[in-house]
mmCIF file of C-alpha atoms and ligand atoms in Angstrom:
data_model
loop_
_atom_site.group_PDB
_atom_site.id
_atom_site.type_symbol
_atom_site.label_atom_id
_atom_site.label_comp_id
_atom_site.label_asym_id
_atom_site.label_seq_id
_atom_site.Cartn_x
_atom_site.Cartn_y
_atom_site.Cartn_z
ATOM 1 C CA MET A 6 -12.469 -21.858 -33.244
ATOM 2 C CA LYS A 7 -11.802 -18.350 -31.844
ATOM 3 C CA LYS A 8 -11.490 -18.082 -28.057
ATOM 4 C CA ASN A 9 -14.234 -15.958 -26.474
ATOM 5 C CA LYS A 10 -12.101 -13.335 -24.710
ATOM 6 C CA SER A 11 -14.778 -12.348 -22.220
ATOM 7 C CA LYS A 12 -14.748 -15.906 -20.813
ATOM 8 C CA LYS A 13 -11.679 -16.463 -18.685
ATOM 9 C CA ARG A 14 -9.865 -19.314 -16.986
ATOM 10 C CA ILE A 15 -9.798 -18.367 -13.331
ATOM 11 C CA LEU A 16 -7.995 -19.972 -10.384
ATOM 12 C CA ILE A 17 -9.397 -19.458 -6.885
ATOM 13 C CA THR A 18 -7.109 -20.637 -4.104
ATOM 14 C CA GLY A 19 -9.117 -21.304 -0.950
ATOM 15 C CA GLY A 20 -12.211 -21.611 -3.158
ATOM 16 C CA ALA A 21 -13.887 -24.246 -0.965
ATOM 17 C CA GLY A 22 -14.114 -21.778 1.924
ATOM 18 C CA PHE A 23 -16.802 -19.253 2.764
ATOM 19 C CA ILE A 24 -15.893 -16.296 0.526
ATOM 20 C CA GLY A 25 -14.264 -18.495 -2.131
ATOM 21 C CA SER A 26 -17.353 -20.633 -2.709
ATOM 22 C CA ASN A 27 -19.554 -17.529 -3.036
ATOM 23 C CA LEU A 28 -17.086 -16.190 -5.610
ATOM 24 C CA VAL A 29 -17.147 -19.534 -7.466
ATOM 25 C CA LYS A 30 -20.941 -19.274 -7.735
ATOM 26 C CA VAL A 31 -20.869 -15.869 -9.445
ATOM 27 C CA LEU A 32 -17.938 -16.620 -11.763
ATOM 28 C CA ILE A 33 -19.529 -19.928 -12.880
ATOM 29 C CA GLU A 34 -22.830 -18.092 -13.500
ATOM 30 C CA GLN A 35 -20.894 -15.621 -15.650
ATOM 31 C CA GLY A 36 -19.693 -18.578 -17.768
ATOM 32 C CA HIS A 37 -16.009 -18.528 -16.809
ATOM 33 C CA GLU A 38 -13.918 -21.656 -16.383
ATOM 34 C CA VAL A 39 -13.173 -21.918 -12.666
ATOM 35 C CA ILE A 40 -10.455 -23.971 -10.982
ATOM 36 C CA VAL A 41 -10.493 -24.252 -7.192
ATOM 37 C CA MET A 42 -7.299 -25.132 -5.349
ATOM 38 C CA ASP A 43 -7.805 -25.950 -1.680
ATOM 39 C CA ASN A 44 -6.382 -28.349 0.923
ATOM 40 C CA LEU A 45 -9.673 -28.265 2.921
ATOM 41 C CA TYR A 46 -7.856 -27.088 6.070
ATOM 42 C CA SER A 47 -10.833 -25.026 7.271
ATOM 43 C CA SER A 48 -13.581 -26.147 4.899
ATOM 44 C CA THR A 49 -15.176 -29.176 3.286
ATOM 45 C CA LYS A 50 -16.327 -29.921 -0.245
ATOM 46 C CA ARG A 51 -19.925 -29.211 0.841
ATOM 47 C CA ASN A 52 -19.760 -25.589 -0.356
ATOM 48 C CA LEU A 53 -18.831 -26.823 -3.845
ATOM 49 C CA GLN A 54 -21.284 -29.715 -4.146
ATOM 50 C CA ASN A 55 -23.305 -28.033 -6.921
ATOM 51 C CA TYR A 56 -20.328 -27.621 -9.250
ATOM 52 C CA PHE A 57 -18.480 -30.950 -9.444
ATOM 53 C CA ARG A 58 -20.425 -32.163 -12.477
ATOM 54 C CA MET A 59 -20.087 -28.918 -14.426
ATOM 55 C CA TRP A 60 -17.843 -28.788 -17.485
ATOM 56 C CA ASN A 61 -16.421 -25.392 -16.478
ATOM 57 C CA PHE A 62 -15.455 -26.378 -12.908
ATOM 58 C CA GLU A 63 -12.429 -28.232 -11.589
ATOM 59 C CA PHE A 64 -11.227 -28.983 -8.044
ATOM 60 C CA ILE A 65 -7.574 -29.543 -7.152
ATOM 61 C CA ARG A 66 -6.714 -30.686 -3.640
ATOM 62 C CA HIS A 67 -3.371 -29.001 -3.036
ATOM 63 C CA ASP A 68 -1.571 -27.084 -0.284
ATOM 64 C CA VAL A 69 -0.559 -23.652 -1.629
ATOM 65 C CA ASN A 70 2.609 -23.849 0.459
ATOM 66 C CA LEU A 71 3.894 -26.195 -2.259
ATOM 67 C CA PRO A 72 4.763 -24.813 -5.719
ATOM 68 C CA PHE A 73 2.454 -25.388 -8.694
ATOM 69 C CA THR A 74 2.017 -24.289 -12.297
ATOM 70 C CA ILE A 75 -1.403 -23.644 -13.803
ATOM 71 C CA GLU A 76 -2.094 -21.602 -16.942
ATOM 72 C CA VAL A 77 -4.886 -19.169 -16.108
ATOM 73 C CA ASP A 78 -5.928 -15.588 -16.907
ATOM 74 C CA GLU A 79 -6.717 -14.547 -13.332
ATOM 75 C CA ILE A 80 -6.002 -15.772 -9.808
ATOM 76 C CA TYR A 81 -7.982 -14.879 -6.694
ATOM 77 C CA HIS A 82 -5.661 -15.827 -3.822
ATOM 78 C CA LEU A 83 -7.867 -16.566 -0.819
ATOM 79 C CA ALA A 84 -6.198 -19.651 0.672
ATOM 80 C CA CYS A 85 -5.397 -18.981 4.328
ATOM 81 C CA PRO A 86 -6.900 -19.984 7.672
ATOM 82 C CA ALA A 87 -9.073 -16.949 8.412
ATOM 83 C CA SER A 88 -11.065 -17.235 11.630
ATOM 84 C CA PRO A 89 -9.291 -16.765 14.984
ATOM 85 C CA ILE A 90 -9.963 -20.409 15.980
ATOM 86 C CA TYR A 91 -8.474 -21.801 12.762
ATOM 87 C CA TYR A 92 -5.568 -19.399 12.398
ATOM 88 C CA GLN A 93 -4.539 -19.798 16.041
ATOM 89 C CA LYS A 94 -4.805 -23.629 15.963
ATOM 90 C CA ASP A 95 -1.437 -23.925 14.218
ATOM 91 C CA PRO A 96 0.044 -20.424 14.055
ATOM 92 C CA VAL A 97 3.202 -21.579 12.277
ATOM 93 C CA PHE A 98 1.095 -23.129 9.502
ATOM 94 C CA THR A 99 -0.855 -19.843 9.275
ATOM 95 C CA ILE A 100 2.167 -17.611 8.828
ATOM 96 C CA LYS A 101 3.753 -20.145 6.455
ATOM 97 C CA THR A 102 0.574 -20.194 4.355
ATOM 98 C CA SER A 103 0.425 -16.406 4.296
ATOM 99 C CA PHE A 104 4.000 -16.158 3.063
ATOM 100 C CA TYR A 105 4.742 -19.319 1.020
ATOM 101 C CA GLY A 106 1.205 -19.411 -0.350
ATOM 102 C CA ALA A 107 1.615 -15.842 -1.632
ATOM 103 C CA LEU A 108 5.095 -16.665 -2.987
ATOM 104 C CA ASN A 109 3.893 -19.730 -4.935
ATOM 105 C CA VAL A 110 0.840 -17.907 -6.278
ATOM 106 C CA LEU A 111 2.994 -14.965 -7.385
ATOM 107 C CA ASP A 112 5.568 -17.251 -9.050
ATOM 108 C CA ASN A 113 2.722 -18.877 -10.977
ATOM 109 C CA ALA A 114 1.417 -15.437 -12.003
ATOM 110 C CA LYS A 115 4.923 -14.360 -13.048
ATOM 111 C CA ARG A 116 5.369 -17.479 -15.222
ATOM 112 C CA THR A 117 1.930 -17.362 -16.806
ATOM 113 C CA GLY A 118 1.220 -13.605 -16.954
ATOM 114 C CA ALA A 119 -1.993 -13.981 -14.931
ATOM 115 C CA ARG A 120 -3.463 -11.039 -13.019
ATOM 116 C CA VAL A 121 -3.533 -11.919 -9.311
ATOM 117 C CA LEU A 122 -5.652 -10.582 -6.439
ATOM 118 C CA LEU A 123 -4.701 -11.004 -2.771
ATOM 119 C CA ALA A 124 -7.475 -11.372 -0.210
ATOM 120 C CA SER A 125 -5.825 -9.260 2.481
ATOM 121 C CA THR A 126 -7.599 -8.088 5.589
ATOM 122 C CA SER A 127 -8.523 -5.195 7.855
ATOM 123 C CA GLU A 128 -6.327 -7.014 10.415
ATOM 124 C CA VAL A 129 -3.333 -5.297 8.768
ATOM 125 C CA TYR A 130 -4.569 -2.186 10.651
ATOM 126 C CA GLY A 131 -4.338 -4.106 13.972
ATOM 127 C CA ASN A 132 -6.004 -2.256 16.851
ATOM 128 C CA PRO A 133 -6.422 0.931 14.824
ATOM 129 C CA ALA A 134 -5.509 4.338 16.212
ATOM 130 C CA ILE A 135 -7.499 6.131 13.499
ATOM 131 C CA HIS A 136 -11.168 5.677 12.756
ATOM 132 C CA PRO A 137 -12.511 4.877 10.192
ATOM 133 C CA GLN A 138 -9.525 3.159 8.587
ATOM 134 C CA THR A 139 -8.241 4.468 5.242
ATOM 135 C CA GLU A 140 -5.750 2.674 2.993
ATOM 136 C CA GLN A 141 -3.090 5.285 3.897
ATOM 137 C CA TYR A 142 -3.048 4.151 7.530
ATOM 138 C CA TRP A 143 -0.070 1.864 8.275
ATOM 139 C CA GLY A 144 -1.673 0.143 11.235
ATOM 140 C CA ASN A 145 -1.040 -0.696 14.867
ATOM 141 C CA VAL A 146 -0.154 -4.379 15.016
ATOM 142 C CA ASN A 147 1.407 -6.336 17.858
ATOM 143 C CA PRO A 148 4.156 -8.376 16.138
ATOM 144 C CA ILE A 149 4.375 -11.028 18.876
ATOM 145 C CA GLY A 150 0.783 -11.606 19.998
ATOM 146 C CA VAL A 151 -1.640 -14.476 19.381
ATOM 147 C CA ARG A 152 -3.163 -12.746 16.331
ATOM 148 C CA SER A 153 0.234 -11.886 14.823
ATOM 149 C CA CYS A 154 0.604 -15.091 12.768
ATOM 150 C CA TYR A 155 -2.384 -13.876 10.738
ATOM 151 C CA ASP A 156 -1.952 -10.079 10.908
ATOM 152 C CA GLU A 157 1.788 -10.067 10.235
ATOM 153 C CA GLY A 158 1.377 -12.928 7.754
ATOM 154 C CA LYS A 159 -1.041 -10.860 5.681
ATOM 155 C CA ARG A 160 1.204 -7.793 5.997
ATOM 156 C CA ALA A 161 4.126 -9.882 4.671
ATOM 157 C CA ALA A 162 1.893 -11.157 1.844
ATOM 158 C CA GLU A 163 1.039 -7.552 0.908
ATOM 159 C CA THR A 164 4.771 -6.740 0.878
ATOM 160 C CA LEU A 165 5.530 -9.727 -1.341
ATOM 161 C CA PHE A 166 2.727 -8.794 -3.747
ATOM 162 C CA SER A 167 3.978 -5.189 -3.921
ATOM 163 C CA ASP A 168 7.583 -6.304 -4.546
ATOM 164 C CA TYR A 169 6.616 -8.778 -7.283
ATOM 165 C CA HIS A 170 4.713 -5.895 -8.880
ATOM 166 C CA ARG A 171 7.623 -3.416 -8.625
ATOM 167 C CA GLU A 172 10.453 -5.864 -9.413
ATOM 168 C CA TYR A 173 8.854 -8.223 -11.977
ATOM 169 C CA GLY A 174 5.840 -6.250 -13.207
ATOM 170 C CA VAL A 175 3.334 -8.845 -11.981
ATOM 171 C CA ASP A 176 -0.204 -7.487 -12.414
ATOM 172 C CA ILE A 177 -1.480 -7.439 -8.817
ATOM 173 C CA ARG A 178 -4.562 -6.277 -6.907
ATOM 174 C CA ILE A 179 -4.679 -6.064 -3.106
ATOM 175 C CA ALA A 180 -8.124 -6.121 -1.466
ATOM 176 C CA ARG A 181 -8.312 -5.337 2.260
ATOM 177 C CA ILE A 182 -11.430 -7.203 3.309
ATOM 178 C CA PHE A 183 -13.346 -6.215 6.460
ATOM 179 C CA ASN A 184 -15.585 -8.628 8.438
ATOM 180 C CA THR A 185 -17.794 -10.508 6.000
ATOM 181 C CA TYR A 186 -20.675 -12.891 6.705
ATOM 182 C CA GLY A 187 -23.320 -14.890 4.878
ATOM 183 C CA PRO A 188 -24.277 -18.327 3.582
ATOM 184 C CA GLY A 189 -21.350 -20.728 3.246
ATOM 185 C CA MET A 190 -19.809 -19.804 6.608
ATOM 186 C CA CYS A 191 -18.547 -22.718 8.630
ATOM 187 C CA GLU A 192 -20.808 -23.456 11.610
ATOM 188 C CA ASN A 193 -17.980 -23.934 14.105
ATOM 189 C CA ASP A 194 -15.173 -21.573 13.160
ATOM 190 C CA GLY A 195 -15.780 -19.314 16.170
ATOM 191 C CA ARG A 196 -16.584 -16.120 14.281
ATOM 192 C CA VAL A 197 -19.109 -13.899 15.983
ATOM 193 C CA VAL A 198 -21.908 -14.122 13.386
ATOM 194 C CA SER A 199 -21.769 -17.916 13.024
ATOM 195 C CA ASN A 200 -21.398 -18.393 16.802
ATOM 196 C CA PHE A 201 -24.401 -16.186 17.630
ATOM 197 C CA ILE A 202 -26.644 -17.734 14.974
ATOM 198 C CA MET A 203 -25.767 -21.323 15.958
ATOM 199 C CA GLN A 204 -26.145 -20.520 19.674
ATOM 200 C CA GLY A 205 -29.500 -18.825 19.040
ATOM 201 C CA LEU A 206 -30.841 -21.658 16.874
ATOM 202 C CA GLN A 207 -29.786 -24.237 19.478
ATOM 203 C CA GLY A 208 -31.375 -22.227 22.307
ATOM 204 C CA ASN A 209 -28.037 -21.578 24.038
ATOM 205 C CA PRO A 210 -26.877 -18.257 25.533
ATOM 206 C CA LEU A 211 -24.864 -16.028 23.207
ATOM 207 C CA THR A 212 -21.199 -15.791 24.230
ATOM 208 C CA ILE A 213 -20.195 -12.136 24.595
ATOM 209 C CA TYR A 214 -16.461 -11.570 24.974
ATOM 210 C CA GLY A 215 -15.584 -8.661 27.293
ATOM 211 C CA GLU A 216 -18.362 -6.099 27.771
ATOM 212 C CA GLY A 217 -19.717 -6.476 24.226
ATOM 213 C CA GLN A 218 -18.800 -2.856 23.443
ATOM 214 C CA HIS A 219 -16.283 -3.802 20.743
ATOM 215 C CA THR A 220 -17.412 -2.809 17.281
ATOM 216 C CA ARG A 221 -17.143 -4.362 13.851
ATOM 217 C CA SER A 222 -18.643 -3.442 10.476
ATOM 218 C CA PHE A 223 -20.213 -6.454 8.755
ATOM 219 C CA CYS A 224 -20.447 -6.832 4.993
ATOM 220 C CA TYR A 225 -22.814 -9.308 3.352
ATOM 221 C CA VAL A 226 -20.866 -11.715 1.151
ATOM 222 C CA ASP A 227 -22.713 -10.916 -2.117
ATOM 223 C CA ASP A 228 -21.650 -7.277 -1.786
ATOM 224 C CA LEU A 229 -18.063 -8.309 -1.078
ATOM 225 C CA VAL A 230 -17.928 -10.647 -4.093
ATOM 226 C CA LYS A 231 -19.066 -7.773 -6.352
ATOM 227 C CA GLY A 232 -16.241 -5.659 -4.927
ATOM 228 C CA LEU A 233 -13.627 -8.384 -5.499
ATOM 229 C CA ILE A 234 -14.717 -8.936 -9.111
ATOM 230 C CA GLY A 235 -14.819 -5.158 -9.696
ATOM 231 C CA LEU A 236 -11.305 -4.716 -8.318
ATOM 232 C CA MET A 237 -9.959 -7.599 -10.422
ATOM 233 C CA ALA A 238 -11.472 -6.013 -13.550
ATOM 234 C CA TYR A 239 -10.295 -2.473 -12.784
ATOM 235 C CA PRO A 240 -7.295 -1.631 -14.975
ATOM 236 C CA GLU A 241 -3.868 -0.699 -13.698
ATOM 237 C CA TYR A 242 -4.449 -0.177 -9.985
ATOM 238 C CA PRO A 243 -2.535 -2.507 -7.653
ATOM 239 C CA GLY A 244 -4.308 -1.334 -4.499
ATOM 240 C CA PRO A 245 -4.652 -1.709 -1.613
ATOM 241 C CA VAL A 246 -8.390 -1.060 -1.655
ATOM 242 C CA ASN A 247 -10.656 -1.446 1.390
ATOM 243 C CA LEU A 248 -13.771 -3.566 0.820
ATOM 244 C CA GLY A 249 -16.343 -3.690 3.607
ATOM 245 C CA ASN A 250 -19.580 -2.270 4.875
ATOM 246 C CA PRO A 251 -19.060 0.952 6.853
ATOM 247 C CA SER A 252 -22.103 0.527 9.124
ATOM 248 C CA GLU A 253 -20.577 -0.098 12.507
ATOM 249 C CA ILE A 254 -22.261 -2.094 15.270
ATOM 250 C CA SER A 255 -21.229 -3.228 18.751
ATOM 251 C CA VAL A 256 -21.043 -6.953 19.482
ATOM 252 C CA LYS A 257 -23.857 -6.602 22.045
ATOM 253 C CA ASP A 258 -26.157 -4.881 19.535
ATOM 254 C CA LEU A 259 -25.346 -7.584 17.014
ATOM 255 C CA ALA A 260 -26.375 -10.212 19.600
ATOM 256 C CA LEU A 261 -29.676 -8.370 20.164
ATOM 257 C CA LYS A 262 -30.368 -8.120 16.435
ATOM 258 C CA ILE A 263 -29.692 -11.809 15.823
ATOM 259 C CA THR A 264 -31.886 -12.971 18.703
ATOM 260 C CA GLN A 265 -34.727 -10.692 17.542
ATOM 261 C CA LEU A 266 -34.473 -12.039 13.997
ATOM 262 C CA ILE A 267 -34.487 -15.638 15.254
ATOM 263 C CA GLY A 268 -37.467 -14.743 17.457
ATOM 264 C CA LEU A 269 -35.957 -15.287 20.900
ATOM 265 C CA SER A 270 -35.499 -13.265 24.056
ATOM 266 C CA ILE A 271 -31.811 -12.690 24.588
ATOM 267 C CA GLN A 272 -29.685 -14.791 26.943
ATOM 268 C CA MET A 273 -26.047 -13.803 27.240
ATOM 269 C CA LYS A 274 -22.983 -15.511 28.675
ATOM 270 C CA MET A 275 -20.182 -13.045 29.431
ATOM 271 C CA MET A 276 -16.693 -14.398 28.732
ATOM 272 C CA PRO A 277 -13.149 -12.968 28.882
ATOM 273 C CA LEU A 278 -12.018 -10.834 25.966
ATOM 274 C CA PRO A 279 -9.301 -12.551 23.889
ATOM 275 C CA SER A 280 -5.971 -10.713 23.847
ATOM 276 C CA ASP A 281 -5.261 -8.114 21.167
ATOM 277 C CA ASP A 282 -8.921 -8.077 20.081
ATOM 278 C CA PRO A 283 -9.251 -4.775 18.141
ATOM 279 C CA ALA A 284 -11.636 -2.389 19.937
ATOM 280 C CA ARG A 285 -13.155 -0.691 16.871
ATOM 281 C CA ARG A 286 -13.197 -1.349 13.181
ATOM 282 C CA LYS A 287 -14.853 0.467 10.306
ATOM 283 C CA PRO A 288 -13.679 0.826 6.716
ATOM 284 C CA ASP A 289 -13.396 4.080 4.843
ATOM 285 C CA ILE A 290 -14.559 2.906 1.405
ATOM 286 C CA SER A 291 -14.208 6.208 -0.488
ATOM 287 C CA LEU A 292 -11.472 4.734 -2.693
ATOM 288 C CA ALA A 293 -13.507 1.661 -3.723
ATOM 289 C CA ASN A 294 -16.466 3.927 -4.380
ATOM 290 C CA GLN A 295 -14.440 6.380 -6.468
ATOM 291 C CA LEU A 296 -12.483 3.771 -8.502
ATOM 292 C CA LEU A 297 -15.010 0.967 -8.865
ATOM 293 C CA GLY A 298 -18.315 2.746 -8.179
ATOM 294 C CA TRP A 299 -18.696 0.119 -5.453
ATOM 295 C CA CYS A 300 -20.594 0.300 -2.211
ATOM 296 C CA PRO A 301 -22.542 -2.374 -0.346
ATOM 297 C CA ASP A 302 -26.305 -2.635 -1.002
ATOM 298 C CA ILE A 303 -27.490 -5.180 1.552
ATOM 299 C CA SER A 304 -28.489 -4.007 5.031
ATOM 300 C CA ILE A 305 -27.422 -5.932 8.122
ATOM 301 C CA GLU A 306 -31.054 -6.981 8.769
ATOM 302 C CA GLU A 307 -31.511 -8.375 5.251
ATOM 303 C CA GLY A 308 -28.100 -10.064 5.292
ATOM 304 C CA LEU A 309 -28.649 -11.627 8.716
ATOM 305 C CA GLU A 310 -32.091 -12.907 7.685
ATOM 306 C CA ARG A 311 -30.582 -14.658 4.666
ATOM 307 C CA THR A 312 -27.739 -16.052 6.774
ATOM 308 C CA ILE A 313 -30.048 -17.328 9.518
ATOM 309 C CA ARG A 314 -32.159 -19.047 6.837
ATOM 310 C CA TYR A 315 -29.000 -20.721 5.476
ATOM 311 C CA PHE A 316 -27.917 -21.920 8.934
ATOM 312 C CA ARG A 317 -31.430 -23.219 9.717
ATOM 313 C CA GLU A 318 -31.599 -25.157 6.444
ATOM 314 C CA THR A 319 -28.045 -26.464 6.549
ATOM 315 C CA PHE A 320 -27.303 -27.258 10.187
ATOM 316 C CA SER A 321 -30.550 -27.901 12.033
HETATM 317 P P1 LIG B 427 -12.326 -19.821 5.046
HETATM 318 O O1 LIG B 427 -11.553 -20.432 6.155
HETATM 319 O O2 LIG B 427 -13.766 -20.178 4.911
HETATM 320 O O3 LIG B 427 -11.604 -20.107 3.653
HETATM 321 C C1 LIG B 427 -10.212 -20.239 3.529
HETATM 322 C C2 LIG B 427 -9.949 -21.425 2.616
HETATM 323 O O4 LIG B 427 -8.521 -21.561 2.425
HETATM 324 C C3 LIG B 427 -10.448 -22.749 3.195
HETATM 325 O O5 LIG B 427 -11.195 -23.449 2.240
HETATM 326 C C4 LIG B 427 -9.160 -23.491 3.554
HETATM 327 O O6 LIG B 427 -9.294 -24.895 3.490
HETATM 328 C C5 LIG B 427 -8.194 -22.938 2.514
HETATM 329 N N1 LIG B 427 -6.783 -23.054 2.916
HETATM 330 C C6 LIG B 427 -6.212 -22.672 4.079
HETATM 331 N N2 LIG B 427 -4.896 -22.936 4.053
HETATM 332 C C7 LIG B 427 -4.624 -23.483 2.832
HETATM 333 C C8 LIG B 427 -3.446 -23.973 2.210
HETATM 334 N N3 LIG B 427 -2.259 -23.938 2.830
HETATM 335 N N4 LIG B 427 -3.535 -24.491 0.954
HETATM 336 C C9 LIG B 427 -4.730 -24.529 0.303
HETATM 337 N N5 LIG B 427 -5.888 -24.084 0.859
HETATM 338 C C10 LIG B 427 -5.829 -23.557 2.111
HETATM 339 O O7 LIG B 427 -12.172 -18.242 5.189
HETATM 340 P P2 LIG B 427 -12.866 -17.054 4.381
HETATM 341 O O8 LIG B 427 -13.606 -16.246 5.364
HETATM 342 O O9 LIG B 427 -13.554 -17.560 3.173
HETATM 343 O O10 LIG B 427 -11.601 -16.215 3.953
HETATM 344 C C11 LIG B 427 -11.063 -16.251 2.631
HETATM 345 C C12 LIG B 427 -9.931 -15.242 2.524
HETATM 346 O O11 LIG B 427 -10.435 -13.921 2.783
HETATM 347 C C13 LIG B 427 -8.798 -15.489 3.516
HETATM 348 O O12 LIG B 427 -7.573 -15.245 2.881
HETATM 349 C C14 LIG B 427 -9.046 -14.446 4.588
HETATM 350 O O13 LIG B 427 -7.845 -14.066 5.215
HETATM 351 C C15 LIG B 427 -9.666 -13.312 3.812
HETATM 352 N N6 LIG B 427 -10.520 -12.476 4.673
HETATM 353 C C16 LIG B 427 -11.732 -12.942 5.123
HETATM 354 C C17 LIG B 427 -12.512 -12.136 5.967
HETATM 355 C C18 LIG B 427 -13.868 -12.571 6.475
HETATM 356 O O14 LIG B 427 -14.494 -11.811 7.235
HETATM 357 N N7 LIG B 427 -14.390 -13.709 6.101
HETATM 358 C C19 LIG B 427 -12.044 -10.863 6.348
HETATM 359 C C20 LIG B 427 -10.796 -10.466 5.882
HETATM 360 C C21 LIG B 427 -10.049 -11.253 5.039
HETATM 361 N N1 LIG B 428 -16.894 -12.245 19.706
HETATM 362 C C1 LIG B 428 -17.809 -12.406 20.768
HETATM 363 N N2 LIG B 428 -18.372 -13.633 20.927
HETATM 364 C C2 LIG B 428 -18.119 -14.698 20.106
HETATM 365 C C3 LIG B 428 -17.204 -14.519 19.030
HETATM 366 C C4 LIG B 428 -16.606 -13.281 18.866
HETATM 367 O O1 LIG B 428 -18.066 -11.485 21.538
HETATM 368 O O2 LIG B 428 -18.699 -15.776 20.331
HETATM 369 C C5 LIG B 428 -16.305 -10.899 19.478
HETATM 370 C C6 LIG B 428 -14.795 -10.875 19.325
HETATM 371 O O3 LIG B 428 -14.179 -10.766 20.606
HETATM 372 C C7 LIG B 428 -14.609 -9.637 18.459
HETATM 373 C C8 LIG B 428 -15.837 -9.614 17.560
HETATM 374 O O4 LIG B 428 -16.798 -10.422 18.226
HETATM 375 O O5 LIG B 428 -14.589 -8.460 19.258
HETATM 376 C C9 LIG B 428 -15.606 -10.157 16.170
HETATM 377 O O6 LIG B 428 -14.989 -11.431 16.271
HETATM 378 P P1 LIG B 428 -14.676 -12.364 15.012
HETATM 379 O O7 LIG B 428 -13.844 -13.504 15.502
HETATM 380 O O8 LIG B 428 -15.929 -12.682 14.283
HETATM 381 O O9 LIG B 428 -13.855 -11.421 14.026
HETATM 382 P P2 LIG B 428 -12.465 -10.617 14.209
HETATM 383 O O10 LIG B 428 -12.176 -10.445 15.654
HETATM 384 O O11 LIG B 428 -11.448 -11.451 13.504
HETATM 385 O O12 LIG B 428 -12.757 -9.334 13.563
#
């Protein structure tokens, strides 16, 4: 029987996590064969519960810091602790995962000829001195701070990807992902959207770090997944490419929006600002738009409504 070339065998490292499980959903719906590799460091199998009985889904419990060989057409490399609470819990594990995980994934891609996409991050820009951030900007990262295990880890992963591309011709894609939210987020990983929604639903005050004037630009996960799949499919461009929603909002305004959507009057608890917390962040997505025709469709109100519904149904 001839192999249907439009249906691929795809490995997603970190596929049990928030973004990974949303990517699994779309790739399974498209009829691909999907293999998730995850050690469940910052996730559980809950996000994958709908897929275990499917013929085109497979789960492998494995730490990407250890070598592996799997014949696949494409690899989305997402495995890495990603929220400040998880990546600062064991910083040495975080930087090891960023580096050795990337190395093992790249060696597998080199052996098998798979195309491989790195889930990098806007954190490579650090506390940015230019605004909005373009891919040409080299960043402003503290190499010895509490966020460095993640920021510098991802920068090293980008370097390794670029060198495997230049030296061995590995077919790479680098996506620089900006703050993303949506169903499938972990309820206790300390990120601002999940914290505020859980606090609101439980009737607790929302914890605002610093004055709440810091900004982020939040992308709904369905939009991000479209961008990742588009970048993987785009021929011949290694990246990096920014993927995120350019509408910028302060943390305080986000708190107000979430409490309004939940139907509460706002209560806030002011707390100290963590060190090295970037003051502003907003992607310039001209490149993604020009190359992939990609831009986010889902407004923050619509995305937050869907996310609040998910948290209500799943955790209360
Ligand atoms: P997540 O914590 O929900 O998912 C990460 C997954 O990787 C988890 O399932 C975890 O168990 C797994 N993992 C961690 N270390 C591993 C290891 N050594 N071996 C195997 N599996 C391991 O986080 P997420 O938000 O889904 O992030 C996914 C990727 O996207 C990460 O690489 C992250 O750096 C990147 N990213 C996310 C955001 C965001 O806003 N969510 C922003 C920028 C970049
Ligand atoms: N933040 C906050 N209260 C919280 C959690 C986070 O004020 O309960 C702030 C945090 O200081 C940062 C922003 O919200 O300025 C986004 O934090 P998050 O951890 O979600 O993402 P990151 O800092 O990694 O972009």
